[in-house]
XYZ file of C-alpha atoms in Angstrom:
602
model
C -137.327 -52.586 21.030
C -138.462 -49.856 23.430
C -141.555 -51.795 24.542
C -139.722 -55.117 24.728
C -137.208 -53.657 27.191
C -139.786 -51.913 29.406
C -141.066 -53.664 32.541
C -144.737 -54.538 32.835
C -144.987 -53.776 36.526
C -143.011 -53.228 39.721
C -144.134 -55.042 42.876
C -143.068 -54.840 46.529
C -143.907 -57.822 48.752
C -142.959 -58.680 52.319
C -143.140 -61.638 54.651
C -143.424 -61.474 58.420
C -145.537 -62.225 61.434
C -148.667 -61.034 59.580
C -148.007 -63.401 56.708
C -147.139 -62.596 53.134
C -148.250 -59.123 52.101
C -148.233 -57.278 48.794
C -147.334 -53.783 49.942
C -147.408 -51.990 46.593
C -147.681 -52.595 42.869
C -147.563 -50.220 39.951
C -149.380 -49.895 37.613
C -152.215 -50.891 39.927
C -155.787 -51.942 39.352
C -158.398 -49.338 40.168
C -161.629 -50.195 41.925
C -163.601 -49.273 38.818
C -162.166 -52.312 37.077
C -163.579 -54.728 39.617
C -166.672 -56.504 38.267
C -168.678 -55.918 41.455
C -168.074 -52.192 41.427
C -168.728 -51.962 37.692
C -171.994 -53.923 37.912
C -173.434 -51.923 40.807
C -172.652 -48.565 39.231
C -174.701 -47.955 36.069
C -173.279 -45.606 33.522
C -175.344 -42.729 32.209
C -175.995 -42.678 28.495
C -175.182 -38.960 28.514
C -171.781 -39.342 30.167
C -168.818 -38.140 28.132
C -165.128 -38.783 28.475
C -163.145 -35.767 29.637
C -159.869 -35.032 27.879
C -157.049 -32.879 29.110
C -153.327 -32.423 28.929
C -152.759 -35.457 31.134
C -154.250 -38.897 30.735
C -154.589 -41.393 33.568
C -156.040 -44.797 32.948
C -157.480 -47.292 35.358
C -154.169 -48.943 36.115
C -152.845 -45.738 37.629
C -150.280 -45.104 34.876
C -150.331 -41.401 34.103
C -148.127 -39.902 31.413
C -147.737 -36.357 30.198
C -149.093 -36.030 26.666
C -146.796 -34.518 24.079
C -148.842 -33.776 20.940
C -146.838 -32.933 17.872
C -147.209 -29.851 15.747
C -148.611 -31.832 12.834
C -151.007 -33.999 14.851
C -152.293 -32.506 18.123
C -153.841 -35.825 19.201
C -150.754 -37.903 18.556
C -149.790 -37.790 22.229
C -153.048 -39.416 23.323
C -152.861 -41.969 20.521
C -149.260 -42.792 21.452
C -150.154 -43.382 25.102
C -153.092 -45.605 24.117
C -150.930 -47.506 21.654
C -148.217 -48.133 24.250
C -150.778 -49.368 26.768
C -152.378 -51.639 24.161
C -148.960 -53.095 23.329
C -148.230 -53.722 27.005
C -151.626 -55.394 27.359
C -151.114 -57.645 24.337
C -147.512 -58.583 25.190
C -148.262 -59.459 28.813
C -149.120 -56.238 30.643
C -152.715 -57.311 31.251
C -151.462 -60.725 32.353
C -150.326 -59.349 35.707
C -153.821 -57.986 36.385
C -155.304 -61.471 36.469
C -153.074 -62.229 39.467
C -154.702 -60.999 42.663
C -152.711 -59.313 45.390
C -152.903 -62.432 47.542
C -151.580 -64.683 44.766
C -148.705 -62.315 43.969
C -147.777 -62.036 47.639
C -147.755 -65.829 47.939
C -145.592 -66.575 44.891
C -143.192 -63.609 45.227
C -142.536 -63.709 48.987
C -139.966 -66.498 48.979
C -138.534 -68.563 51.772
C -135.597 -67.336 53.821
C -133.286 -69.847 52.128
C -133.700 -68.028 48.788
C -132.769 -64.602 50.158
C -129.659 -62.952 48.788
C -129.990 -64.774 45.455
C -131.496 -64.026 42.087
C -135.222 -64.733 41.971
C -136.727 -65.546 38.577
C -140.148 -67.060 37.977
C -141.994 -67.523 34.661
C -145.770 -67.953 34.587
C -147.345 -68.110 31.127
C -146.213 -64.966 29.302
C -144.948 -63.106 32.375
C -141.500 -63.364 33.968
C -140.903 -62.090 37.504
C -137.365 -60.996 38.434
C -136.234 -59.856 41.873
C -133.715 -60.162 44.671
C -135.333 -61.268 47.974
C -133.509 -59.839 50.950
C -133.509 -60.957 54.566
C -133.758 -58.303 57.270
C -131.211 -58.948 60.049
C -131.871 -56.719 63.025
C -129.332 -56.259 65.765
C -130.634 -56.771 69.269
C -130.626 -53.683 71.432
C -130.237 -51.343 68.476
C -132.105 -48.112 69.110
C -132.980 -45.690 66.353
C -132.155 -42.037 66.890
C -135.221 -40.989 64.913
C -137.665 -43.307 66.710
C -139.580 -41.208 69.301
C -140.826 -44.203 71.291
C -138.760 -44.955 74.410
C -139.036 -48.715 73.883
C -138.431 -50.022 70.429
C -140.332 -53.132 69.432
C -138.710 -55.773 67.311
C -139.842 -55.432 63.695
C -142.349 -57.979 62.433
C -140.983 -58.100 58.858
C -138.646 -60.980 58.064
C -137.884 -60.428 54.369
C -138.958 -58.327 51.425
C -138.635 -58.511 47.655
C -138.705 -55.800 44.987
C -139.905 -57.599 41.847
C -140.084 -56.458 38.229
C -142.579 -58.156 35.948
C -141.317 -58.600 32.382
C -142.507 -60.282 29.243
C -141.578 -63.936 29.147
C -139.533 -63.498 25.973
C -137.484 -60.611 27.368
C -133.830 -60.558 26.403
C -131.522 -62.174 29.006
C -129.464 -58.986 29.205
C -132.604 -57.018 30.169
C -133.391 -59.597 32.840
C -129.901 -59.332 34.304
C -130.033 -55.529 34.300
C -133.369 -55.382 36.140
C -132.161 -57.977 38.635
C -129.183 -55.731 39.279
C -131.545 -52.787 39.900
C -133.667 -54.879 42.267
C -130.542 -55.884 44.176
C -129.388 -52.263 44.485
C -132.740 -51.097 45.820
C -132.804 -54.026 48.253
C -129.346 -53.194 49.604
C -130.324 -49.571 50.218
C -133.625 -50.519 51.886
C -131.825 -53.044 54.079
C -129.329 -50.374 55.148
C -132.059 -47.852 55.949
C -133.989 -50.490 57.870
C -130.970 -51.155 60.080
C -130.302 -47.446 60.495
C -133.769 -46.084 61.255
C -136.355 -48.817 60.557
C -137.400 -46.995 57.382
C -138.907 -50.025 55.671
C -140.854 -51.029 58.796
C -142.370 -47.549 59.122
C -143.327 -47.447 55.444
C -144.799 -50.962 55.655
C -146.901 -50.033 58.691
C -148.203 -46.971 56.882
C -149.065 -48.995 53.781
C -150.802 -51.749 55.767
C -152.789 -49.186 57.748
C -154.021 -47.588 54.524
C -154.898 -51.003 53.120
C -156.917 -51.869 56.244
C -158.666 -48.508 56.079
C -159.590 -48.931 52.418
C -160.772 -52.500 53.084
C -163.037 -51.240 55.851
C -164.405 -48.540 53.561
C -165.098 -51.027 50.781
C -167.402 -53.027 53.079
C -169.742 -50.055 53.451
C -169.513 -48.841 49.849
C -170.453 -50.284 46.487
C -167.566 -52.744 46.110
C -163.860 -53.404 46.583
C -161.449 -50.556 45.959
C -157.725 -50.498 45.278
C -155.717 -49.002 48.142
C -152.672 -48.167 46.016
C -154.232 -44.961 44.729
C -154.411 -43.734 48.327
C -150.941 -45.018 49.174
C -149.096 -43.026 46.493
C -149.506 -39.492 47.941
C -148.757 -40.643 51.491
C -145.861 -43.097 51.070
C -142.408 -41.978 49.893
C -141.300 -45.536 49.096
C -144.334 -46.069 46.850
C -143.565 -42.882 44.956
C -139.955 -44.024 44.512
C -141.111 -47.328 43.015
C -143.501 -45.488 40.685
C -140.676 -43.177 39.608
C -138.494 -46.225 38.968
C -141.130 -47.761 36.718
C -141.714 -44.522 34.791
C -137.981 -43.962 34.302
C -137.433 -47.501 33.018
C -140.272 -47.087 30.531
C -139.053 -43.725 29.221
C -135.399 -42.732 29.532
C -133.861 -45.859 31.053
C -131.995 -43.801 33.688
C -133.087 -44.211 37.311
C -131.975 -41.759 39.988
C -133.539 -42.244 43.411
C -132.880 -40.915 46.892
C -134.298 -43.566 49.205
C -135.526 -41.950 52.428
C -134.023 -38.701 51.092
C -130.664 -40.078 52.125
C -129.077 -42.792 49.966
C -128.863 -42.508 46.195
C -129.627 -45.334 43.783
C -128.329 -44.777 40.248
C -129.046 -47.186 37.448
C -128.737 -47.183 33.675
C -130.596 -49.496 31.291
C -128.223 -49.500 28.290
C -130.917 -50.824 25.946
C -132.706 -47.473 26.077
C -129.709 -45.140 26.179
C -127.566 -46.313 23.280
C -129.267 -45.911 19.940
C -128.587 -44.744 16.395
C -131.485 -43.067 14.597
C -134.526 -44.961 15.961
C -132.741 -48.282 16.594
C -131.088 -49.335 19.816
C -127.518 -50.605 19.925
C -127.160 -54.078 21.470
C -125.384 -54.014 24.853
C -123.051 -56.748 23.648
C -121.758 -54.445 20.908
C -121.171 -51.697 23.478
C -119.187 -54.082 25.682
C -117.040 -55.262 22.784
C -116.349 -51.695 21.816
C -115.414 -50.657 25.356
C -112.956 -53.552 25.582
C -111.318 -52.387 22.346
C -110.548 -48.817 23.428
C -106.953 -47.895 22.623
C -104.757 -44.936 23.620
C -105.033 -43.359 20.161
C -108.827 -43.028 20.505
C -110.514 -39.885 21.779
C -113.501 -39.179 23.995
C -116.308 -37.005 22.605
C -118.824 -35.663 25.137
C -122.414 -35.662 23.871
C -123.427 -32.755 26.120
C -121.674 -29.550 27.027
C -119.315 -29.613 29.972
C -121.438 -27.445 32.269
C -124.638 -29.492 31.966
C -122.724 -32.744 32.365
C -121.038 -31.565 35.543
C -124.393 -30.493 36.966
C -125.738 -34.023 36.490
C -122.958 -35.616 38.543
C -123.714 -36.558 42.153
C -122.094 -34.570 44.931
C -119.835 -37.450 45.974
C -118.591 -38.330 42.484
C -114.942 -39.094 41.842
C -112.724 -36.004 41.442
C -110.894 -37.859 38.679
C -114.132 -38.018 36.684
C -114.566 -34.244 36.999
C -110.966 -33.776 35.881
C -111.499 -35.954 32.806
C -114.659 -34.084 31.813
C -112.940 -30.720 32.123
C -109.818 -31.844 30.250
C -111.245 -33.946 27.431
C -111.248 -32.651 23.869
C -112.204 -34.056 20.473
C -108.694 -33.329 19.151
C -106.918 -35.040 22.062
C -106.353 -38.788 22.308
C -106.715 -40.707 25.547
C -102.970 -40.853 26.148
C -102.705 -37.068 25.951
C -105.823 -36.803 28.102
C -104.211 -38.952 30.789
C -101.105 -36.746 30.777
C -103.075 -33.496 30.938
C -105.379 -34.782 33.671
C -102.436 -36.285 35.612
C -104.097 -39.696 35.752
C -103.037 -43.229 34.947
C -103.952 -44.365 31.451
C -105.891 -47.368 32.765
C -107.936 -45.083 35.008
C -108.746 -42.862 32.033
C -109.902 -45.983 30.151
C -112.214 -46.879 33.021
C -113.642 -43.364 33.328
C -114.131 -43.130 29.569
C -115.942 -46.478 29.551
C -118.110 -45.244 32.429
C -119.153 -42.128 30.490
C -119.808 -44.144 27.350
C -121.905 -46.716 29.203
C -124.115 -43.992 30.679
C -124.604 -42.443 27.249
C -122.708 -39.256 28.054
C -119.878 -39.728 25.525
C -118.797 -41.776 22.519
C -115.435 -43.007 21.275
C -114.002 -41.369 18.142
C -110.654 -40.927 16.464
C -109.115 -37.511 17.292
C -109.985 -34.830 14.783
C -107.185 -33.969 12.359
C -106.964 -32.731 8.794
C -106.329 -36.248 7.427
C -109.605 -37.653 8.784
C -112.053 -38.750 6.098
C -115.783 -38.405 6.812
C -118.960 -39.093 4.896
C -122.692 -38.837 5.502
C -124.123 -41.510 7.771
C -126.780 -43.758 6.200
C -128.969 -43.095 9.264
C -128.684 -39.303 9.074
C -131.857 -37.246 8.812
C -131.650 -35.035 5.714
C -135.030 -33.346 6.070
C -134.980 -29.631 5.360
C -137.131 -28.647 8.334
C -136.120 -31.229 10.925
C -135.501 -30.277 14.571
C -131.806 -31.018 14.026
C -131.676 -28.491 11.183
C -133.257 -25.839 13.416
C -130.814 -26.594 16.246
C -127.875 -26.407 13.842
C -129.000 -23.023 12.458
C -129.431 -21.640 15.977
C -125.950 -22.675 17.035
C -124.133 -21.764 13.816
C -125.559 -18.538 12.451
C -125.417 -18.175 8.696
C -125.110 -21.941 8.077
C -127.760 -24.550 7.428
C -127.505 -28.258 8.034
C -128.615 -29.640 4.623
C -125.977 -27.651 2.726
C -123.317 -28.709 5.227
C -124.284 -32.364 4.957
C -124.212 -32.173 1.167
C -120.465 -31.560 1.365
C -120.073 -35.024 2.923
C -122.184 -36.915 0.377
C -118.950 -38.534 -0.801
C -115.945 -39.341 1.405
C -114.012 -36.149 1.946
C -110.964 -35.264 3.997
C -111.036 -32.280 6.350
C -107.919 -30.976 4.643
C -110.024 -30.237 1.550
C -111.956 -27.620 3.535
C -108.759 -25.859 4.543
C -108.300 -22.468 2.948
C -104.926 -20.801 3.589
C -106.445 -17.371 2.925
C -109.351 -17.822 5.334
C -109.151 -16.407 8.879
C -108.373 -18.854 11.717
C -111.880 -18.422 13.144
C -113.315 -20.117 10.063
C -111.246 -23.249 10.654
C -112.283 -23.272 14.307
C -115.931 -23.021 13.318
C -115.520 -25.911 10.877
C -114.139 -28.092 13.661
C -117.068 -27.166 15.902
C -119.565 -28.040 13.160
C -117.902 -31.413 12.559
C -117.976 -32.112 16.297
C -121.669 -31.194 16.407
C -122.465 -33.539 13.515
C -120.474 -36.354 15.144
C -122.382 -35.858 18.398
C -125.670 -36.277 16.535
C -124.440 -39.314 14.517
C -124.710 -37.525 11.199
C -121.195 -38.413 10.020
C -119.123 -41.582 9.928
C -115.346 -41.757 9.668
C -113.598 -43.931 7.120
C -110.199 -45.474 7.778
C -107.645 -46.972 5.414
C -107.092 -50.731 5.617
C -104.550 -52.816 3.714
C -104.923 -56.430 2.590
C -102.288 -58.694 1.097
C -103.889 -60.007 -2.086
C -101.654 -62.126 -4.310
C -103.370 -63.654 -7.362
C -103.042 -67.450 -7.367
C -101.059 -69.119 -10.115
C -102.313 -71.716 -12.544
C -101.453 -74.615 -10.245
C -103.701 -73.166 -7.555
C -106.606 -73.132 -9.998
C -106.008 -76.795 -10.784
C -105.766 -77.896 -7.145
C -107.831 -75.465 -5.040
C -108.106 -77.900 -2.146
C -104.378 -78.209 -1.623
C -103.450 -74.525 -1.400
C -106.314 -72.414 -0.146
C -106.285 -68.667 -0.890
C -104.957 -66.307 1.699
C -108.445 -65.001 2.544
C -109.694 -68.519 3.291
C -106.738 -69.230 5.605
C -107.358 -66.168 7.763
C -111.102 -66.349 7.980
C -112.782 -68.021 5.069
C -114.214 -64.773 3.663
C -113.143 -61.686 1.792
C -111.154 -59.271 3.876
C -111.884 -56.289 1.677
C -115.373 -55.791 3.130
C -116.242 -54.413 6.565
C -118.416 -57.428 7.411
C -115.331 -59.638 7.419
C -113.663 -57.736 10.221
C -113.432 -59.094 13.730
C -113.211 -57.024 16.859
C -110.261 -58.808 18.435
C -111.359 -57.540 21.817
C -109.206 -58.236 24.862
C -110.809 -60.168 27.664
C -109.425 -58.208 30.605
C -108.292 -54.746 31.526
C -104.697 -55.988 31.621
C -104.767 -56.140 27.815
C -105.501 -52.408 27.570
C -101.901 -51.535 26.839
C -100.220 -49.392 24.256
C -100.152 -52.238 21.758
C -102.855 -53.667 19.551
C -104.719 -56.806 20.725
C -103.479 -58.674 17.662
C -99.825 -57.961 18.410
C -99.207 -61.508 19.565
C -96.622 -61.937 16.832
C -95.213 -58.460 17.214
C -92.782 -56.976 14.766
C -89.246 -58.203 15.078
C -86.687 -55.532 15.721
C -84.338 -55.451 12.758
C -80.872 -54.012 12.907
C -81.004 -50.638 11.151
C -78.713 -50.098 8.182
C -76.609 -52.617 6.318
C -77.577 -55.774 4.556
C -76.232 -58.118 7.233
C -76.878 -61.877 7.219
C -78.878 -61.465 10.441
C -81.289 -59.035 8.780
C -81.663 -61.400 5.824
C -82.539 -64.311 8.099
C -85.070 -62.204 10.009
C -86.692 -61.095 6.780
C -86.859 -64.675 5.544
C -88.397 -65.808 8.852
C -91.083 -63.103 8.636
C -91.944 -64.168 5.099
C -91.937 -67.875 5.987
C -95.618 -67.812 6.995
C -96.626 -67.118 3.385
C -97.206 -69.592 0.612
C -94.537 -70.141 -2.016
C -96.345 -68.235 -4.776
C -97.021 -65.350 -2.356
C -93.336 -65.063 -1.468
C -92.403 -65.173 -5.140
C -94.906 -62.429 -5.993
C -93.584 -60.194 -3.203
C -89.942 -60.773 -4.150
C -90.737 -59.998 -7.792
C -91.927 -56.505 -6.871
C -89.248 -53.982 -7.920
C -89.277 -52.383 -4.461
C -88.270 -55.731 -2.945
C -84.820 -55.321 -4.461
C -84.247 -52.615 -1.866
C -83.371 -54.500 1.368
C -84.666 -51.677 3.569
C -88.091 -51.596 1.884
C -88.332 -55.379 1.985
C -87.484 -55.453 5.695
C -90.127 -52.811 6.415
C -92.704 -54.745 4.385
C -91.877 -57.986 6.202
C -92.029 -56.217 9.563
C -95.528 -54.893 8.837
C -96.780 -58.063 7.173
C -99.085 -59.088 10.025
C -100.950 -55.784 9.659
C -101.891 -56.536 6.056
C -104.942 -58.621 6.891
C -107.582 -55.902 6.758
C -107.944 -55.727 10.534
C -105.701 -52.763 11.366
C -106.281 -49.332 9.938
C -103.576 -46.896 8.973
C -103.729 -44.831 12.173
C -103.361 -47.924 14.341
C -100.261 -49.014 12.429
C -98.805 -45.520 12.764
C -99.347 -45.585 16.524
C -98.082 -49.121 17.166
C -95.000 -48.835 14.960
C -94.257 -45.141 15.620
C -94.237 -44.368 11.909
C -95.340 -41.397 9.848
C -98.279 -41.476 7.508
C -96.067 -40.563 4.565
C -93.785 -43.561 5.209
C -96.685 -46.003 5.161
C -98.327 -44.478 2.093
C -95.028 -44.622 0.244
C -94.578 -48.289 1.188
C -98.123 -49.098 0.070
C -97.456 -47.440 -3.249
C -94.247 -49.391 -3.810
C -95.960 -52.734 -3.159
C -99.297 -51.803 -4.742
C -99.164 -54.852 -7.046
C -99.668 -57.198 -4.069
C -101.607 -54.907 -1.709
C -105.268 -53.893 -1.851
C -106.145 -50.656 -0.061
C -109.741 -50.243 1.145
C -111.609 -47.618 3.175
C -114.366 -48.364 5.659
C -115.356 -47.750 9.252
C -113.427 -48.776 12.324
C -115.471 -51.523 14.055
C -114.671 -50.012 17.454
C -116.133 -46.633 16.510
C -118.820 -47.690 14.036
C -120.990 -49.092 16.823
C -121.694 -45.496 17.872
C -122.131 -44.150 14.339
C -124.106 -46.700 12.332
C -125.978 -49.900 12.906
C -124.225 -53.251 12.936
C -125.976 -55.653 10.592
């Protein structure tokens, strides 16, 4: 998925009094690739290819080689393989378009400015955001040394990304958003100091100079190789392309003044070697609840150093206050911020790949080894673990989580407190590297059908078919139940539409009996009979509690969520489950909100 989300090329075109011009493109076509230059320049039979630490091909794309310890030439092979894939999937398709053709089809009319531009030609899709330059009359630049300022000749410009035609729509929307951000900054700098006009004049002058040189030399040459070291805007576009192809994080300072920050989520969020779909990230962010916790993937100091100078002070406060043992509600209280603001800041950190959502660490948490975990004895993760935790090795630590195990089982009352602290730090480290997954307890109402149900299955469908048509005891049957707006991010669960009725405590009053009967009225007759035949149902208080929690027994709410929503203790719920164990099925699996960051969704 890494190659399918990478752009093929980045192109800058303009339209003005000199016509449509292609100012810059990267990767560009060198003069050696032109047939005229190649035909007039014979190659010696004794010529050899030089190899070094850096490779630069004819399209101007240079990458730093990173050979591995096992295969010193793997870096060169990887670069060649990536370029071959780009060529096959459409990268070479942009080279068949000349600069004149690209300038003609990408420099749109003024009526299309300020809108999304998308054009598909064969196996290439062009995405941009054409922008109209509106210059105020009489505006004089403070940095322009000329006493009389001429009106700029550029009317509009367009920063275009070339993608494969079958690119995912979410990738197309993300790169359009990046094109729009760059256009807004360039438009601002053009109004402030005519930055784009100065860069365009420099680029056009170099192009005219190279064109004049090509008339007296062997053949046509590409001017973009000469533009890169002299033009700051060209270097920014090259940096944008390289960042999108590698890390997915773009950080630019246009004209050394305005910052452009962008994140391509397809390349940031991944588990093992597979990327997490952005749609799964969005669903998870909409399902954040106050009982969740925020786990930073980097240490606090390095994360603070990456923040821009004008970042929100609330974000700095959240980073300094967050802890893996503290839920978001406690974090909001400690940071003196509104809970909704903490949700937004947490979602911001998660989206940029700086944090993940977990359940706060406690001794009742149950963890097991992730199916995507690397268990190699001499992996880089094992070396990093041994360096951070002296006297411990990663394989032996992971072996303790081969089966689901609670953190309370590692607790030794005779051990010093520093040992427990170190255990917490090791668990946090393994969660940060997606080596562990957490299992939660879910409860399903499962009443066996009677003989009449077997005879007439169409008349009375089983409970599982009524609520979803599939077994609720498996994780694949769970639904996210995500809210659609930030207003739903309250202290209650998204499925609390039919919230628990408040029963009058104490006494077996007629009102309590009617409420209990109303709560049980949604069940089938044989289900009500099975519940009432349970010995614990003879106790009115236990029956009222069971009826009050009935809507949780659908396999969609784990034990910790019920505890939080109903303000109940774990021991109370476990005791209730044990009393009604003949009609309840208890299962353990991942929380869909958290599992998106821990294991792949099939």
